[in-house]
mmCIF file of C-alpha atoms and ligand atoms in Angstrom:
data_model
loop_
_atom_site.group_PDB
_atom_site.id
_atom_site.type_symbol
_atom_site.label_atom_id
_atom_site.label_comp_id
_atom_site.label_asym_id
_atom_site.label_seq_id
_atom_site.Cartn_x
_atom_site.Cartn_y
_atom_site.Cartn_z
ATOM 1 C CA MET G 722 -17.493 -0.559 -31.849
ATOM 2 C CA GLU G 723 -15.660 -3.199 -29.801
ATOM 3 C CA THR G 724 -16.058 -2.945 -26.046
ATOM 4 C CA THR G 725 -12.681 -2.688 -24.361
ATOM 5 C CA ASN G 726 -11.733 -3.744 -20.850
ATOM 6 C CA ILE G 727 -11.543 -0.052 -19.970
ATOM 7 C CA ASP G 728 -15.168 0.401 -21.132
ATOM 8 C CA ARG G 729 -16.237 -2.621 -19.068
ATOM 9 C CA ALA G 730 -14.442 -1.376 -15.970
ATOM 10 C CA ARG G 731 -15.833 2.130 -16.404
ATOM 11 C CA ASP G 732 -19.393 0.777 -16.692
ATOM 12 C CA LEU G 733 -18.998 -1.259 -13.511
ATOM 13 C CA ILE G 734 -17.639 1.772 -11.628
ATOM 14 C CA ILE G 735 -20.254 4.229 -12.895
ATOM 15 C CA ARG G 736 -23.120 1.920 -11.911
ATOM 16 C CA ALA G 737 -21.727 1.134 -8.440
ATOM 17 C CA ARG G 738 -22.972 3.051 -5.410
ATOM 18 C CA SER G 739 -20.332 1.448 -3.227
ATOM 19 C CA VAL G 740 -16.657 1.196 -4.218
ATOM 20 C CA PHE G 741 -13.756 -0.562 -2.451
ATOM 21 C CA VAL G 742 -10.155 0.044 -3.563
ATOM 22 C CA LEU G 743 -7.020 -1.903 -2.608
ATOM 23 C CA THR G 744 -3.689 -0.370 -3.576
ATOM 24 C CA GLY G 745 -0.054 -1.443 -3.462
ATOM 25 C CA ALA G 746 3.364 -0.020 -4.234
ATOM 26 C CA GLY G 747 2.670 0.208 -8.003
ATOM 27 C CA ILE G 748 0.328 3.153 -7.482
ATOM 28 C CA SER G 749 3.221 5.223 -6.119
ATOM 29 C CA ALA G 750 5.753 4.051 -8.734
ATOM 30 C CA GLU G 751 4.975 7.008 -11.009
ATOM 31 C CA SER G 752 5.699 9.310 -8.060
ATOM 32 C CA GLY G 753 9.252 7.928 -8.116
ATOM 33 C CA ILE G 754 8.895 5.614 -5.113
ATOM 34 C CA PRO G 755 10.501 2.201 -5.711
ATOM 35 C CA THR G 756 8.278 -0.878 -5.534
ATOM 36 C CA PHE G 757 9.307 -3.885 -3.445
ATOM 37 C CA ARG G 758 9.588 -6.628 -6.013
ATOM 38 C CA GLY G 759 11.053 -6.606 -9.501
ATOM 39 C CA THR G 760 14.308 -5.096 -10.701
ATOM 40 C CA ASP G 761 13.633 -1.636 -9.235
ATOM 41 C CA GLY G 762 12.649 -3.123 -5.921
ATOM 42 C CA LEU G 763 16.101 -3.968 -4.654
ATOM 43 C CA TRP G 764 18.057 -1.907 -2.183
ATOM 44 C CA LYS G 765 21.825 -2.360 -2.215
ATOM 45 C CA ASN G 766 22.205 -6.131 -1.860
ATOM 46 C CA TYR G 767 19.198 -6.639 0.386
ATOM 47 C CA SER G 768 15.651 -7.743 -0.351
ATOM 48 C CA THR G 769 12.456 -6.821 1.487
ATOM 49 C CA THR G 770 12.553 -10.106 3.366
ATOM 50 C CA ASP G 771 16.074 -9.259 4.624
ATOM 51 C CA LEU G 772 14.919 -5.905 6.011
ATOM 52 C CA ALA G 773 11.200 -5.956 6.736
ATOM 53 C CA THR G 774 11.205 -8.490 9.570
ATOM 54 C CA PRO G 775 11.439 -8.227 13.376
ATOM 55 C CA GLU G 776 14.515 -10.506 13.203
ATOM 56 C CA ALA G 777 16.297 -8.125 10.816
ATOM 57 C CA PHE G 778 15.654 -5.253 13.228
ATOM 58 C CA LYS G 779 16.864 -7.290 16.204
ATOM 59 C CA ASN G 780 20.050 -8.328 14.389
ATOM 60 C CA ASN G 781 20.876 -4.990 12.793
ATOM 61 C CA PRO G 782 18.657 -2.039 13.786
ATOM 62 C CA THR G 783 21.138 0.414 12.267
ATOM 63 C CA LEU G 784 20.833 -1.171 8.827
ATOM 64 C CA VAL G 785 17.031 -1.302 9.037
ATOM 65 C CA TRP G 786 16.802 2.346 10.149
ATOM 66 C CA GLU G 787 19.204 3.323 7.358
ATOM 67 C CA TRP G 788 16.803 1.692 4.854
ATOM 68 C CA TYR G 789 13.759 3.395 6.353
ATOM 69 C CA HIS G 790 15.469 6.798 6.499
ATOM 70 C CA TRP G 791 16.511 6.388 2.831
ATOM 71 C CA ARG G 792 12.909 5.625 1.897
ATOM 72 C CA GLN G 793 11.537 8.449 4.071
ATOM 73 C CA ARG G 794 13.761 10.915 2.212
ATOM 74 C CA ILE G 795 12.524 9.689 -1.203
ATOM 75 C CA ILE G 796 8.884 9.803 -0.085
ATOM 76 C CA SER G 797 9.240 13.282 1.463
ATOM 77 C CA GLN G 798 10.296 14.617 -1.917
ATOM 78 C CA ALA G 799 7.648 12.713 -3.919
ATOM 79 C CA GLN G 800 4.255 14.076 -4.947
ATOM 80 C CA PRO G 801 0.970 12.198 -5.423
ATOM 81 C CA ASN G 802 0.431 11.282 -9.094
ATOM 82 C CA PRO G 803 -2.685 11.136 -11.328
ATOM 83 C CA ALA G 804 -3.505 7.638 -10.012
ATOM 84 C CA HIS G 805 -3.771 8.911 -6.419
ATOM 85 C CA GLN G 806 -5.808 11.860 -7.698
ATOM 86 C CA ALA G 807 -8.185 9.617 -9.668
ATOM 87 C CA ILE G 808 -8.933 7.711 -6.449
ATOM 88 C CA VAL G 809 -9.773 11.007 -4.720
ATOM 89 C CA GLN G 810 -12.294 11.712 -7.519
ATOM 90 C CA LEU G 811 -13.699 8.192 -7.231
ATOM 91 C CA GLU G 812 -14.382 8.783 -3.526
ATOM 92 C CA LYS G 813 -16.138 12.074 -4.285
ATOM 93 C CA HIS G 814 -18.543 10.391 -6.705
ATOM 94 C CA ALA G 815 -19.318 7.190 -4.802
ATOM 95 C CA GLU G 816 -22.055 7.018 -2.187
ATOM 96 C CA ARG G 817 -19.949 4.632 -0.102
ATOM 97 C CA PHE G 818 -16.213 4.357 -0.462
ATOM 98 C CA LEU G 819 -13.259 2.704 1.275
ATOM 99 C CA LEU G 820 -9.602 2.704 0.283
ATOM 100 C CA LEU G 821 -7.370 0.061 1.848
ATOM 101 C CA THR G 822 -3.710 0.646 1.089
ATOM 102 C CA GLN G 823 -0.709 -1.561 1.757
ATOM 103 C CA ASN G 824 1.500 1.484 1.227
ATOM 104 C CA VAL G 825 3.204 3.212 4.119
ATOM 105 C CA ASP G 826 4.040 6.366 2.129
ATOM 106 C CA GLY G 827 0.941 8.406 3.084
ATOM 107 C CA LEU G 828 0.513 9.671 -0.494
ATOM 108 C CA HIS G 829 -3.202 8.829 -0.627
ATOM 109 C CA VAL G 830 -3.881 11.084 2.347
ATOM 110 C CA ARG G 831 -1.653 13.806 0.888
ATOM 111 C CA ALA G 832 -3.612 13.561 -2.391
ATOM 112 C CA GLY G 833 -6.872 14.153 -0.492
ATOM 113 C CA SER G 834 -8.358 10.672 0.050
ATOM 114 C CA LYS G 835 -10.520 10.704 3.176
ATOM 115 C CA ASN G 836 -11.761 7.219 3.964
ATOM 116 C CA VAL G 837 -8.383 5.483 3.796
ATOM 117 C CA LEU G 838 -7.004 2.699 5.954
ATOM 118 C CA GLU G 839 -3.263 1.973 6.100
ATOM 119 C CA LEU G 840 -2.931 -1.802 6.517
ATOM 120 C CA HIS G 841 0.869 -1.884 6.917
ATOM 121 C CA GLY G 842 1.327 1.289 8.975
ATOM 122 C CA ASN G 843 3.012 4.571 8.110
ATOM 123 C CA ILE G 844 6.680 5.178 7.439
ATOM 124 C CA PHE G 845 6.605 8.584 9.171
ATOM 125 C CA ARG G 846 5.562 7.028 12.479
ATOM 126 C CA ALA G 847 7.818 5.301 15.006
ATOM 127 C CA ARG G 848 6.903 3.115 17.969
ATOM 128 C CA CYS G 849 8.789 2.698 21.241
ATOM 129 C CA LEU G 850 9.794 -0.888 22.039
ATOM 130 C CA LEU G 851 9.783 -0.063 25.752
ATOM 131 C CA CYS G 852 6.643 2.005 26.476
ATOM 132 C CA GLY G 853 4.690 1.445 23.220
ATOM 133 C CA ALA G 854 4.241 5.170 22.490
ATOM 134 C CA THR G 855 3.813 6.101 18.831
ATOM 135 C CA LEU G 856 5.180 9.358 17.489
ATOM 136 C CA ARG G 857 5.928 11.162 14.252
ATOM 137 C CA HIS G 858 9.438 10.387 13.074
ATOM 138 C CA LEU G 859 11.369 12.131 10.306
ATOM 139 C CA PRO G 860 14.812 11.176 8.967
ATOM 140 C CA PRO G 861 17.818 12.915 10.553
ATOM 141 C CA ASP G 862 19.775 15.422 8.430
ATOM 142 C CA THR G 863 22.813 13.160 8.517
ATOM 143 C CA GLU G 864 23.023 9.481 9.304
ATOM 144 C CA GLN G 865 25.248 8.828 12.350
ATOM 145 C CA GLU G 866 25.819 5.101 12.519
ATOM 146 C CA SER G 867 25.808 4.947 16.312
ATOM 147 C CA ASP G 868 22.700 7.126 16.769
ATOM 148 C CA LEU G 869 19.628 4.907 16.844
ATOM 149 C CA PRO G 870 16.370 6.853 17.323
ATOM 150 C CA ARG G 871 15.163 6.740 20.931
ATOM 151 C CA CYS G 872 11.951 7.609 22.762
ATOM 152 C CA THR G 873 11.884 10.178 25.592
ATOM 153 C CA CYS G 874 11.630 7.182 27.964
ATOM 154 C CA GLY G 875 14.987 5.935 26.664
ATOM 155 C CA GLY G 876 13.508 2.954 24.773
ATOM 156 C CA LEU G 877 14.557 2.070 21.238
ATOM 157 C CA LEU G 878 12.202 3.274 18.518
ATOM 158 C CA ARG G 879 11.213 1.102 15.549
ATOM 159 C CA PRO G 880 9.322 2.069 12.386
ATOM 160 C CA ASP G 881 5.551 1.805 13.068
ATOM 161 C CA VAL G 882 4.976 -0.513 10.125
ATOM 162 C CA VAL G 883 3.949 -4.161 9.820
ATOM 163 C CA TRP G 884 6.798 -6.534 9.077
ATOM 164 C CA PHE G 885 6.635 -10.149 7.859
ATOM 165 C CA GLY G 886 5.442 -12.489 10.574
ATOM 166 C CA GLU G 887 3.731 -9.675 12.483
ATOM 167 C CA THR G 888 -0.010 -9.399 12.898
ATOM 168 C CA ILE G 889 -1.717 -6.713 10.890
ATOM 169 C CA PRO G 890 -3.950 -4.265 12.829
ATOM 170 C CA GLN G 891 -7.088 -6.320 13.488
ATOM 171 C CA ASP G 892 -9.447 -3.301 13.685
ATOM 172 C CA ILE G 893 -8.353 -2.118 10.221
ATOM 173 C CA TRP G 894 -8.655 -5.579 8.740
ATOM 174 C CA HIS G 895 -12.136 -6.151 10.167
ATOM 175 C CA THR G 896 -13.377 -2.722 9.024
ATOM 176 C CA ALA G 897 -12.019 -3.414 5.525
ATOM 177 C CA LEU G 898 -13.591 -6.884 5.312
ATOM 178 C CA THR G 899 -16.955 -5.637 6.598
ATOM 179 C CA PHE G 900 -16.983 -2.952 3.912
ATOM 180 C CA LEU G 901 -15.664 -5.294 1.200
ATOM 181 C CA THR G 902 -18.310 -7.948 1.678
ATOM 182 C CA LYS G 903 -21.074 -5.343 1.252
ATOM 183 C CA THR G 904 -19.587 -3.405 -1.662
ATOM 184 C CA GLU G 905 -20.591 -3.545 -5.329
ATOM 185 C CA VAL G 906 -17.203 -3.153 -6.969
ATOM 186 C CA ALA G 907 -13.623 -3.770 -5.836
ATOM 187 C CA ILE G 908 -10.645 -2.217 -7.654
ATOM 188 C CA ILE G 909 -7.223 -3.744 -7.031
ATOM 189 C CA CYS G 910 -4.396 -1.558 -8.237
ATOM 190 C CA GLY G 911 -0.600 -1.770 -8.296
ATOM 191 C CA THR G 912 -0.078 -4.793 -6.100
ATOM 192 C CA SER G 913 1.701 -8.051 -6.937
ATOM 193 C CA GLY G 914 -0.816 -9.799 -4.679
ATOM 194 C CA VAL G 915 1.750 -12.041 -3.023
ATOM 195 C CA VAL G 916 1.633 -10.676 0.521
ATOM 196 C CA TRP G 917 -1.042 -11.947 2.886
ATOM 197 C CA PRO G 918 -3.601 -11.126 4.123
ATOM 198 C CA ALA G 919 -4.107 -8.365 1.485
ATOM 199 C CA ALA G 920 -3.596 -11.049 -1.182
ATOM 200 C CA SER G 921 -6.813 -12.743 -0.073
ATOM 201 C CA ILE G 922 -8.992 -9.747 -0.984
ATOM 202 C CA PRO G 923 -9.624 -10.588 -4.678
ATOM 203 C CA GLU G 924 -10.665 -14.116 -3.720
ATOM 204 C CA ILE G 925 -12.956 -12.920 -0.923
ATOM 205 C CA ALA G 926 -14.543 -10.394 -3.299
ATOM 206 C CA ARG G 927 -15.065 -13.025 -5.977
ATOM 207 C CA HIS G 928 -16.564 -15.417 -3.449
ATOM 208 C CA GLU G 929 -19.019 -12.679 -2.413
ATOM 209 C CA GLY G 930 -20.036 -12.073 -6.055
ATOM 210 C CA ILE G 931 -18.557 -8.566 -6.109
ATOM 211 C CA ALA G 932 -17.429 -7.136 -9.455
ATOM 212 C CA THR G 933 -13.603 -7.057 -9.458
ATOM 213 C CA ILE G 934 -11.254 -4.905 -11.540
ATOM 214 C CA GLU G 935 -7.451 -5.145 -11.563
ATOM 215 C CA VAL G 936 -5.154 -2.377 -12.808
ATOM 216 C CA ASN G 937 -1.481 -3.353 -13.023
ATOM 217 C CA LEU G 938 1.519 -2.832 -15.260
ATOM 218 C CA GLU G 939 1.676 -6.561 -15.882
ATOM 219 C CA PRO G 940 -0.383 -9.729 -15.357
ATOM 220 C CA THR G 941 -0.279 -11.037 -11.766
ATOM 221 C CA GLY G 942 -1.677 -14.022 -9.896
ATOM 222 C CA ILE G 943 -4.804 -11.905 -9.395
ATOM 223 C CA SER G 944 -5.428 -11.330 -13.123
ATOM 224 C CA THR G 945 -7.220 -14.603 -13.826
ATOM 225 C CA MET G 946 -9.358 -14.211 -10.712
ATOM 226 C CA VAL G 947 -10.935 -10.828 -11.488
ATOM 227 C CA ASP G 948 -13.793 -9.867 -13.823
ATOM 228 C CA VAL G 949 -11.760 -7.236 -15.677
ATOM 229 C CA SER G 950 -7.960 -7.035 -15.767
ATOM 230 C CA ILE G 951 -6.331 -4.005 -17.370
ATOM 231 C CA GLN G 952 -2.598 -3.787 -18.032
ATOM 232 C CA GLY G 953 -0.784 -0.459 -18.068
ATOM 233 C CA LYS G 954 0.306 2.393 -15.864
ATOM 234 C CA ALA G 955 -2.085 3.290 -13.071
ATOM 235 C CA GLY G 956 -1.489 7.019 -13.612
ATOM 236 C CA LYS G 957 -2.787 6.694 -17.168
ATOM 237 C CA LEU G 958 -5.505 4.075 -16.662
ATOM 238 C CA LEU G 959 -7.248 5.098 -13.432
ATOM 239 C CA PRO G 960 -8.183 8.585 -14.729
ATOM 240 C CA GLN G 961 -9.626 6.904 -17.847
ATOM 241 C CA LEU G 962 -11.926 4.770 -15.707
ATOM 242 C CA LEU G 963 -13.657 7.911 -14.477
ATOM 243 C CA HIS G 964 -14.317 9.689 -17.783
ATOM 244 C CA ASN G 965 -16.097 8.820 -20.999
HETATM 245 C C1 LIG V 126 2.354 -0.848 -11.376
HETATM 246 C C2 LIG V 126 3.070 0.262 -11.748
HETATM 247 C C3 LIG V 126 2.337 1.290 -12.320
HETATM 248 C C4 LIG V 126 4.476 -1.088 -10.911
HETATM 249 N N1 LIG V 126 1.020 1.159 -12.485
HETATM 250 N N2 LIG V 126 1.048 -0.965 -11.554
HETATM 251 C C5 LIG V 126 -0.662 -17.079 4.372
HETATM 252 C C6 LIG V 126 -0.102 -17.715 3.295
HETATM 253 C C7 LIG V 126 1.230 -17.496 2.965
HETATM 254 C C8 LIG V 126 2.020 -16.643 3.719
HETATM 255 C C9 LIG V 126 1.449 -15.996 4.790
HETATM 256 C C10 LIG V 126 0.137 -16.221 5.109
HETATM 257 N N3 LIG V 126 -0.168 -15.463 6.204
HETATM 258 C C11 LIG V 126 0.924 -14.782 6.574
HETATM 259 C C12 LIG V 126 1.935 -15.099 5.743
HETATM 260 C C13 LIG V 126 3.294 -14.555 5.839
HETATM 261 C C14 LIG V 126 3.456 -13.209 5.197
HETATM 262 C C15 LIG V 126 3.328 -13.341 3.669
HETATM 263 O O1 LIG V 126 2.358 -12.952 3.062
HETATM 264 N N4 LIG V 126 4.338 -13.859 3.015
HETATM 265 C C16 LIG V 126 4.312 -13.994 1.560
HETATM 266 C C17 LIG V 126 5.478 -13.204 0.972
HETATM 267 C C18 LIG V 126 4.293 -15.438 1.201
HETATM 268 N N5 LIG V 126 2.506 -12.239 5.693
HETATM 269 C C19 LIG V 126 2.680 -11.640 6.872
HETATM 270 O O2 LIG V 126 3.614 -11.946 7.604
HETATM 271 C C20 LIG V 126 1.656 -10.606 7.298
HETATM 272 N N6 LIG V 126 1.169 -10.880 8.601
HETATM 273 C C21 LIG V 126 0.180 -11.736 8.852
HETATM 274 O O3 LIG V 126 -0.371 -12.338 7.974
HETATM 275 O O4 LIG V 126 -0.123 -11.834 10.189
HETATM 276 C C22 LIG V 126 -0.883 -12.961 10.636
HETATM 277 C C23 LIG V 126 0.091 -14.045 10.909
HETATM 278 C C24 LIG V 126 1.248 -13.769 11.583
HETATM 279 C C25 LIG V 126 2.151 -14.794 11.792
HETATM 280 C C26 LIG V 126 1.889 -16.049 11.315
HETATM 281 C C27 LIG V 126 0.709 -16.315 10.624
HETATM 282 C C28 LIG V 126 -0.203 -15.272 10.422
HETATM 283 C C29 LIG V 126 2.320 -9.234 7.361
HETATM 284 C C30 LIG V 126 2.763 -8.748 6.037
HETATM 285 C C31 LIG V 126 3.501 -7.424 6.181
HETATM 286 C C32 LIG V 126 4.093 -6.948 4.862
HETATM 287 N N7 LIG V 126 4.973 -5.877 5.120
HETATM 288 C C33 LIG V 126 5.574 -5.154 3.990
HETATM 289 C C34 LIG V 126 6.539 -4.097 4.566
HETATM 290 C C35 LIG V 126 5.730 -2.954 5.183
HETATM 291 C C36 LIG V 126 6.581 -1.890 5.732
HETATM 292 C C37 LIG V 126 7.408 -1.194 4.683
HETATM 293 O O5 LIG V 126 6.896 -0.643 3.688
HETATM 294 O O6 LIG V 126 8.613 -1.208 4.860
HETATM 295 O O7 LIG V 126 4.561 -4.517 3.204
HETATM 296 S S1 LIG V 126 6.405 -6.235 2.825
HETATM 297 C C38 LIG V 126 5.932 -5.304 1.392
HETATM 298 O O8 LIG V 126 5.035 -6.097 0.551
HETATM 299 C C39 LIG V 126 5.100 -4.127 1.913
HETATM 300 C C40 LIG V 126 4.003 -4.046 0.883
HETATM 301 O O9 LIG V 126 2.901 -3.334 1.406
HETATM 302 C C41 LIG V 126 3.725 -5.503 0.595
HETATM 303 C C42 LIG V 126 3.003 -5.741 -0.707
HETATM 304 O O10 LIG V 126 3.757 -5.332 -1.802
HETATM 305 P P1 LIG V 126 3.026 -4.655 -3.048
HETATM 306 O O11 LIG V 126 2.410 -3.393 -2.638
HETATM 307 O O12 LIG V 126 2.178 -5.634 -3.719
HETATM 308 O O13 LIG V 126 4.304 -4.249 -3.950
HETATM 309 P P2 LIG V 126 5.125 -5.126 -5.027
HETATM 310 O O14 LIG V 126 6.427 -4.458 -5.211
HETATM 311 O O15 LIG V 126 5.150 -6.555 -4.645
HETATM 312 O O16 LIG V 126 4.264 -5.046 -6.358
HETATM 313 C C43 LIG V 126 4.104 -3.840 -7.070
HETATM 314 C C44 LIG V 126 3.134 -4.110 -8.196
HETATM 315 O O17 LIG V 126 2.877 -2.884 -8.856
HETATM 316 C C45 LIG V 126 3.658 -5.063 -9.279
HETATM 317 O O18 LIG V 126 2.645 -6.026 -9.552
HETATM 318 C C46 LIG V 126 3.903 -4.172 -10.495
HETATM 319 O O19 LIG V 126 3.631 -4.836 -11.734
HETATM 320 C C47 LIG V 126 2.919 -3.064 -10.265
HETATM 321 N N8 LIG V 126 3.287 -1.778 -10.837
HETATM 322 N N9 LIG V 126 4.419 0.031 -11.471
HETATM 323 C C48 LIG V 126 0.426 -0.015 -12.113
HETATM 324 N N10 LIG V 126 2.964 2.431 -12.758
HETATM 325 ZN ZN1 LIG V 127 9.057 5.022 25.188
#
C-alpha cells in the first residue's frame, strides 16, 4: 500500500521522544476565531497592520480597544477544537514536549496543554502604560466610546500582546529555541509563516537536522522547507497523526 504523508508524519511522531509544536491562528479557525490574513481575516476596513502596532494605539486607542474587545467577545464564546485536543494528547505521550503558540486566545491552555508558551501575549491581559502592571482584562458589557480602560494608578491600559515592531518576550523565545534545537520532531500548524521571529522556526529546525512536519489548509512558504507537508483542516488531520 502507498505510504501517505499522514503515515510519514505519524511515524516520525511515534518514534520521537521529544516533540516541539508551533501553532498559529489556523488552529483556532475551527473554533470560529477569525485568522489574520486571507478573506476572513479582515475587520471592517482595517488590516492587522493598521491595528496591531504601537502607532495605531497611539493614534486611535479607542479603535484598537474596540477591535480587541470584539475579539475578546468571540474568543470568550469559543471552545477548543479537536486540533487543540490532539496537541494535549501529544503532550501526554511525549517524554519531552513544548508548545509555542503565536495565538493570544488562550485556547491551548483551556484545552489542557501544560507546557505552553505564548509568544505574542494573551488577549485577556492588559498592561498599564504608566506603572507597567499587568492585569486580567475582560471586555465591558457595552462599548462607551469615551471610556478607555484605565489602571488603578490612573494610567492608560493597553492589550498585553506583542504588536509589529515590538520585541517579543526574550525569555520565552530563548526557552523555545533551546528546546527546539534539542528536539527530534517539530510540528508547525496553522500559521502562514510570514511573521518574524516565529517564521524562522522551520528554517532553524531544518538547519539543526530536526524532522519537520507542516499541517495547514493550504501550501505556505514553509511547505517546501519541511520534511512532510500535509494540507487540510487541523481539526481533522492532527487527531489522525496520533492514531493508526
Ligand atoms: C488553517 C486552518 C485550519 C486556516 N487548519 N490551517 C525580519 C524580517 C522581516 C520582518 C521582520 C523581521 N523581524 C521583525 C520584523 C517585523 C515584523 C514582521 O514579521 N513583519 C512581517 C509581516 C514582514 N515582526 C515583528 O515586528 C515582531 N517583533 C520582532 O521581531 O521584534 C524584534 C525587532 C523589533 C523591531 C525591529 C526589528 C526586530 C513582532 C511580531 C508581532 C506579531 N503580532 C501579531 C498580533 C498579536 C496580537 C493580536 O493577536 O492582536 O501576531 S500580528 C498577527 O500575525 C498575530 C499572529 O500571531 C501573527 C501570525 O499570524 P498567523 O498565526 O500565522 O495567522 P495567519 O492568519 O497569517 O495565518 C493563518 C494560517 O492558518 C494560514 O496559513 C491558513 O491557511 C491556515 N489555516 N484555517 C489548518 N482549519
Ligand atoms: Zn498603572
